[in-house]
């Protein structure tokens, strides 16, 4: 499916679920919301027998749990299969409803991920269900997702560092174009991810597609103007205005914030290092971005106050080419209004030359991952 088809599907989806709504307030799609129960099934009274286990509850709902694939802030992810099938072809994200806020966040995650599932570069949602463990007060929500390759981008890059290898630039461009394209479609539909980082970028099992995952912090905003406030996400990848919003409650454009995060992701892919190496380094950068005239300790480059000097230093010290540096600067501008749009980035000359072919990418990744596991 190309970008035009994906955008058309999203337009149809929005028309079907939203109709002619004009509200600018964040809301869940009518059809998705109506398909969810008003609340999870009530807990069962304590029986004389032992409380139900999570595995038994899944079996009751038609799934068999396999091994744990990962942990997140909001729950665990397991490999799973339908009880009627032999293969473990799904990943299930299990979220315990510790309070009403977590319940609403889980449903919002489902709505955002379901809307994005129309795009080939989003981890597809197969279903969503809720249950209570018999004999306990515990309640859960479950996202059933397509199963992707077991490594994420960060796992892969950490292995490259350990084995003193680099992420081939042609391969990087191949995947980064896919990331920009899927974000363009999501933003057009009013969905903003807000936690873009290598850990949330997966591969299809044949390595031909980047798969955007974890919509736990995503926000759906209807209306022509999308402005959000408050700090959410991962500090090392968060735009300076998002950090500022966390301290003073100011509003920011989530589309521009996602673009900043893309810049940091690309920087990491090209250099296998963060532009702000430690939490202390990030705090120093944030302070500089908000107070460009401030004096910092030796060694801290001032991206906001002296962008030319900062990028010159990065180009030399991290081995960035002039084309890559110029492209990164279009995303990692300290002022949100100076960042390029996703379409402008997709049209950039650097991103459109010397891109590896699909077959070359798949062969490279299979060989690299085989080397990583040996």
XYZ file of C-alpha atoms in Angstrom:
374
model
C 0.000 0.000 0.000
C 1.497 3.380 -0.930
C 1.096 6.677 0.940
C -1.860 7.794 -1.247
C -3.782 4.594 -0.516
C -2.966 4.818 3.187
C -4.121 8.443 3.345
C -7.316 7.557 1.479
C -8.054 4.752 3.952
C -7.466 7.101 6.843
C -9.832 9.682 5.278
C -12.505 6.994 4.903
C -11.910 5.866 8.481
C -12.258 9.416 9.826
C -15.438 10.059 7.797
C -16.980 6.800 9.031
C -16.154 7.307 12.684
C -16.219 11.062 13.059
C -18.691 12.275 10.445
C -18.834 16.080 10.406
C -17.749 16.660 13.979
C -16.086 20.064 14.427
C -14.980 19.736 18.016
C -11.313 20.501 18.682
C -11.356 18.551 21.933
C -9.531 15.209 21.997
C -12.092 12.425 21.635
C -12.122 8.762 20.814
C -13.767 7.667 17.543
C -17.498 7.028 18.045
C -17.418 3.527 16.603
C -14.356 2.483 18.611
C -15.760 3.984 21.794
C -19.139 2.360 21.334
C -17.472 -1.005 20.754
C -15.854 -0.890 24.181
C -17.726 -1.798 27.347
C -18.633 1.131 29.588
C -16.467 -0.487 32.227
C -14.612 -3.791 32.587
C -16.650 -6.743 33.809
C -17.047 -6.477 37.594
C -14.714 -8.582 39.739
C -16.097 -11.891 40.844
C -16.712 -12.523 44.557
C -13.908 -14.489 46.162
C -14.532 -18.224 45.607
C -13.442 -21.014 47.814
C -10.983 -22.116 45.129
C -7.667 -20.272 44.445
C -7.868 -17.013 42.447
C -7.747 -17.300 38.672
C -4.323 -16.959 37.053
C -3.533 -14.633 34.159
C -2.873 -17.631 31.900
C -6.251 -19.152 32.700
C -8.004 -15.843 32.047
C -6.356 -15.635 28.631
C -7.352 -19.201 27.836
C -10.922 -18.291 28.796
C -10.702 -15.478 26.221
C -9.337 -17.719 23.477
C -5.569 -17.163 23.782
C -2.589 -19.093 25.091
C 0.207 -16.966 26.587
C 3.807 -17.631 25.598
C 7.055 -16.055 26.778
C 7.480 -12.431 27.797
C 8.734 -10.252 24.935
C 9.204 -7.011 26.828
C 8.210 -4.637 29.566
C 6.829 -1.115 29.364
C 5.663 1.643 31.652
C 2.074 0.449 31.308
C 2.357 -3.321 31.098
C 4.025 -6.468 29.796
C 4.089 -7.796 26.249
C 3.822 -11.562 25.684
C 4.003 -13.791 22.667
C 0.627 -15.526 22.233
C -1.443 -17.778 20.020
C -5.112 -18.434 19.539
C -6.098 -21.677 21.257
C -7.416 -22.916 17.913
C -4.026 -22.426 16.214
C -0.591 -23.988 16.593
C 1.691 -20.999 15.903
C 2.386 -18.146 18.302
C 1.599 -15.413 15.775
C 0.606 -12.540 18.060
C 2.046 -10.159 20.584
C -0.317 -9.198 23.417
C 0.158 -6.109 25.544
C -1.367 -6.673 28.976
C -2.279 -3.557 30.970
C -3.511 -3.797 34.553
C -6.159 -1.200 35.361
C -4.797 0.147 38.629
C -7.113 3.158 38.424
C -9.593 4.886 36.118
C -6.836 6.943 34.474
C -4.974 3.824 33.329
C -8.220 2.379 31.962
C -8.877 5.482 29.859
C -5.260 5.581 28.676
C -5.454 1.952 27.531
C -8.605 2.653 25.538
C -7.037 5.763 24.040
C -3.969 3.715 23.048
C -6.235 1.210 21.332
C -8.069 3.961 19.436
C -4.856 5.635 18.218
C -3.179 2.352 17.288
C -6.326 1.065 15.559
C -6.555 4.198 13.436
C -2.878 3.859 12.514
C -3.293 0.170 11.646
C -4.454 1.199 8.180
C -0.830 2.064 7.388
C 1.648 -0.677 6.540
C 4.299 0.865 8.830
C 2.223 0.698 12.018
C 2.066 -2.432 14.180
C -1.403 -3.736 13.372
C -4.048 -4.131 16.098
C -5.871 -7.445 15.758
C -8.303 -6.963 18.656
C -8.826 -5.457 22.099
C -10.589 -6.995 25.088
C -10.946 -6.528 28.843
C -11.443 -8.950 31.710
C -11.266 -9.392 35.461
C -9.410 -12.194 37.217
C -11.945 -14.387 38.965
C -11.501 -14.312 42.709
C -9.585 -11.017 42.712
C -10.185 -7.297 42.224
C -7.648 -7.125 39.352
C -8.865 -5.829 35.992
C -6.985 -5.827 32.691
C -7.064 -4.501 29.164
C -5.360 -6.439 26.357
C -4.129 -5.236 22.979
C -3.654 -8.126 20.537
C -1.018 -7.047 18.002
C 0.722 -8.477 14.978
C 3.981 -10.206 15.843
C 7.068 -8.382 14.595
C 10.760 -9.245 14.683
C 11.914 -9.786 18.268
C 14.549 -7.004 18.185
C 13.785 -3.290 18.126
C 16.031 -0.662 16.546
C 17.812 0.078 19.821
C 18.606 -3.610 20.411
C 20.083 -3.797 16.928
C 22.174 -0.627 17.297
C 23.518 -1.673 20.704
C 24.763 -4.873 19.081
C 26.410 -2.847 16.313
C 28.298 -0.871 18.962
C 29.404 -4.040 20.729
C 30.766 -5.503 17.506
C 32.324 -2.223 16.284
C 30.117 -1.971 13.223
C 28.073 0.898 11.761
C 24.497 1.206 10.527
C 24.844 1.445 6.744
C 23.667 4.906 5.599
C 21.689 3.551 2.645
C 19.793 1.221 5.008
C 19.198 4.073 7.437
C 17.642 6.186 4.678
C 15.435 3.292 3.584
C 13.869 2.969 7.030
C 13.848 6.660 7.912
C 11.773 7.477 4.838
C 9.215 4.962 6.061
C 9.131 6.623 9.484
C 8.498 10.063 7.975
C 5.793 8.695 5.683
C 3.842 6.968 8.429
C 4.039 10.054 10.653
C 2.735 12.201 7.808
C -0.330 9.930 7.543
C -0.875 9.818 11.310
C -0.554 13.583 11.715
C -3.041 14.130 8.889
C -5.466 11.953 10.856
C -4.858 13.943 14.048
C -2.739 11.291 15.800
C 0.548 12.372 17.409
C 2.838 9.704 18.826
C 4.720 11.772 21.475
C 7.169 8.998 22.400
C 9.224 8.422 19.264
C 12.478 6.609 20.011
C 14.402 3.596 18.644
C 12.860 1.290 21.254
C 9.430 1.945 19.684
C 10.587 1.153 16.148
C 10.285 -2.493 15.150
C 10.691 -4.505 11.956
C 8.361 -6.768 10.069
C 9.653 -10.311 10.319
C 11.099 -10.114 6.793
C 12.837 -6.775 7.615
C 11.210 -5.021 4.656
C 9.082 -2.667 6.727
C 9.689 -0.429 9.715
C 6.839 -0.852 12.220
C 5.896 1.996 14.561
C 4.740 0.667 17.926
C 3.601 1.671 21.428
C 0.878 4.297 21.188
C 0.577 4.467 24.974
C 1.347 8.204 25.049
C -0.197 9.038 21.669
C -2.864 11.700 21.464
C -5.743 12.051 19.025
C -6.724 15.660 18.433
C -9.623 16.711 16.220
C -9.818 20.116 14.622
C -7.527 22.370 12.600
C -5.277 23.383 15.496
C -3.491 20.761 17.594
C -1.802 22.209 20.659
C -0.904 20.144 23.715
C 0.772 20.798 27.043
C 2.730 18.940 29.710
C 5.814 16.735 29.530
C 5.389 13.178 28.313
C 7.808 10.826 26.619
C 11.519 10.110 26.974
C 13.755 13.029 27.932
C 16.613 12.251 25.546
C 14.234 12.397 22.554
C 11.846 15.121 23.748
C 11.818 18.530 22.069
C 12.905 21.480 24.248
C 9.421 23.028 24.141
C 7.972 19.784 25.512
C 10.381 19.944 28.450
C 9.469 23.595 28.924
C 5.779 22.709 28.935
C 6.431 20.237 31.729
C 7.719 23.049 33.928
C 5.442 25.974 33.022
C 2.388 24.403 31.351
C 2.928 26.228 28.050
C 1.366 24.840 24.882
C 3.327 23.236 22.050
C 2.707 21.840 18.569
C 2.897 18.007 18.834
C 3.650 17.676 15.117
C 6.801 19.790 15.466
C 7.728 17.907 18.646
C 7.476 14.569 16.797
C 9.755 15.991 14.081
C 12.389 16.920 16.685
C 12.269 13.341 18.003
C 12.771 12.041 14.463
C 15.918 14.148 14.237
C 17.345 12.628 17.402
C 16.465 9.125 16.155
C 18.281 9.745 12.865
C 21.285 11.165 14.736
C 21.459 7.959 16.788
C 21.109 5.750 13.709
C 23.928 7.554 11.890
C 26.350 7.901 14.808
C 25.234 5.125 17.211
C 25.293 7.741 19.968
C 22.931 10.294 21.456
C 23.549 13.978 20.705
C 23.163 14.555 24.460
C 24.988 11.603 25.946
C 23.709 11.539 29.492
C 20.819 12.820 31.526
C 23.114 15.548 32.795
C 24.015 16.407 29.241
C 20.371 16.594 28.283
C 19.562 18.883 31.211
C 22.445 21.109 30.192
C 21.138 21.244 26.638
C 17.611 22.029 27.815
C 18.873 24.840 30.029
C 20.853 26.254 27.113
C 17.906 26.031 24.744
C 15.702 27.950 27.123
C 18.422 30.421 28.182
C 20.765 30.849 25.191
C 22.848 33.517 26.907
C 23.696 31.304 29.860
C 27.228 30.120 30.564
C 27.716 26.368 30.833
C 30.561 24.204 31.964
C 33.348 23.546 29.477
C 32.474 20.851 26.962
C 28.786 21.676 26.664
C 28.108 22.978 23.169
C 25.377 25.546 22.805
C 23.029 24.356 20.107
C 20.549 27.159 20.700
C 23.060 29.983 21.087
C 25.585 28.820 18.459
C 23.983 26.239 16.127
C 26.736 26.559 13.507
C 29.431 25.851 16.075
C 27.468 23.011 17.647
C 26.831 21.239 14.335
C 30.411 21.788 13.203
C 31.540 20.042 16.375
C 29.062 17.177 15.844
C 30.071 16.762 12.217
C 33.747 16.419 13.116
C 33.442 14.443 16.355
C 30.643 12.080 15.292
C 31.612 11.619 11.633
C 28.487 13.144 10.085
C 28.610 14.005 6.391
C 27.729 17.540 5.298
C 24.496 16.298 3.694
C 23.427 14.405 6.811
C 24.280 17.376 9.020
C 22.211 19.769 6.898
C 19.286 17.327 6.962
C 19.468 16.879 10.735
C 19.473 20.636 11.253
C 16.102 20.843 9.514
C 14.595 18.727 12.313
C 16.702 19.599 15.358
C 16.147 23.365 15.402
C 15.762 24.693 18.937
C 12.816 26.842 17.821
C 9.884 24.664 16.721
C 8.829 27.102 14.001
C 12.167 26.686 12.250
C 11.737 22.931 11.717
C 10.813 21.615 8.300
C 7.517 19.872 7.638
C 7.395 16.131 7.052
C 6.720 16.637 3.346
C 9.663 19.030 3.032
C 11.874 16.449 4.699
C 10.629 13.701 2.390
C 11.593 15.876 -0.580
C 15.121 16.532 0.681
C 17.892 15.593 -1.773
C 20.037 13.846 0.843
C 17.211 11.475 1.787
C 16.492 10.561 -1.825
C 19.913 9.532 -3.093
C 21.893 6.341 -2.467
C 18.995 4.519 -0.816
C 19.388 0.755 -0.539
C 16.895 -1.436 -2.389
C 14.335 -3.544 -0.547
C 16.169 -6.761 -1.390
C 19.534 -5.366 -0.288
C 17.992 -4.143 2.971
C 16.459 -7.527 3.779
C 19.714 -9.368 3.016
C 21.785 -6.900 5.063
C 19.474 -7.070 8.068
C 19.192 -10.853 8.059
C 22.973 -11.189 7.927
C 23.481 -8.551 10.613
C 20.935 -10.076 12.979
C 22.397 -13.555 12.420
C 25.804 -12.132 13.341
C 24.307 -10.475 16.422
C 22.834 -13.742 17.668
C 25.981 -15.812 17.082
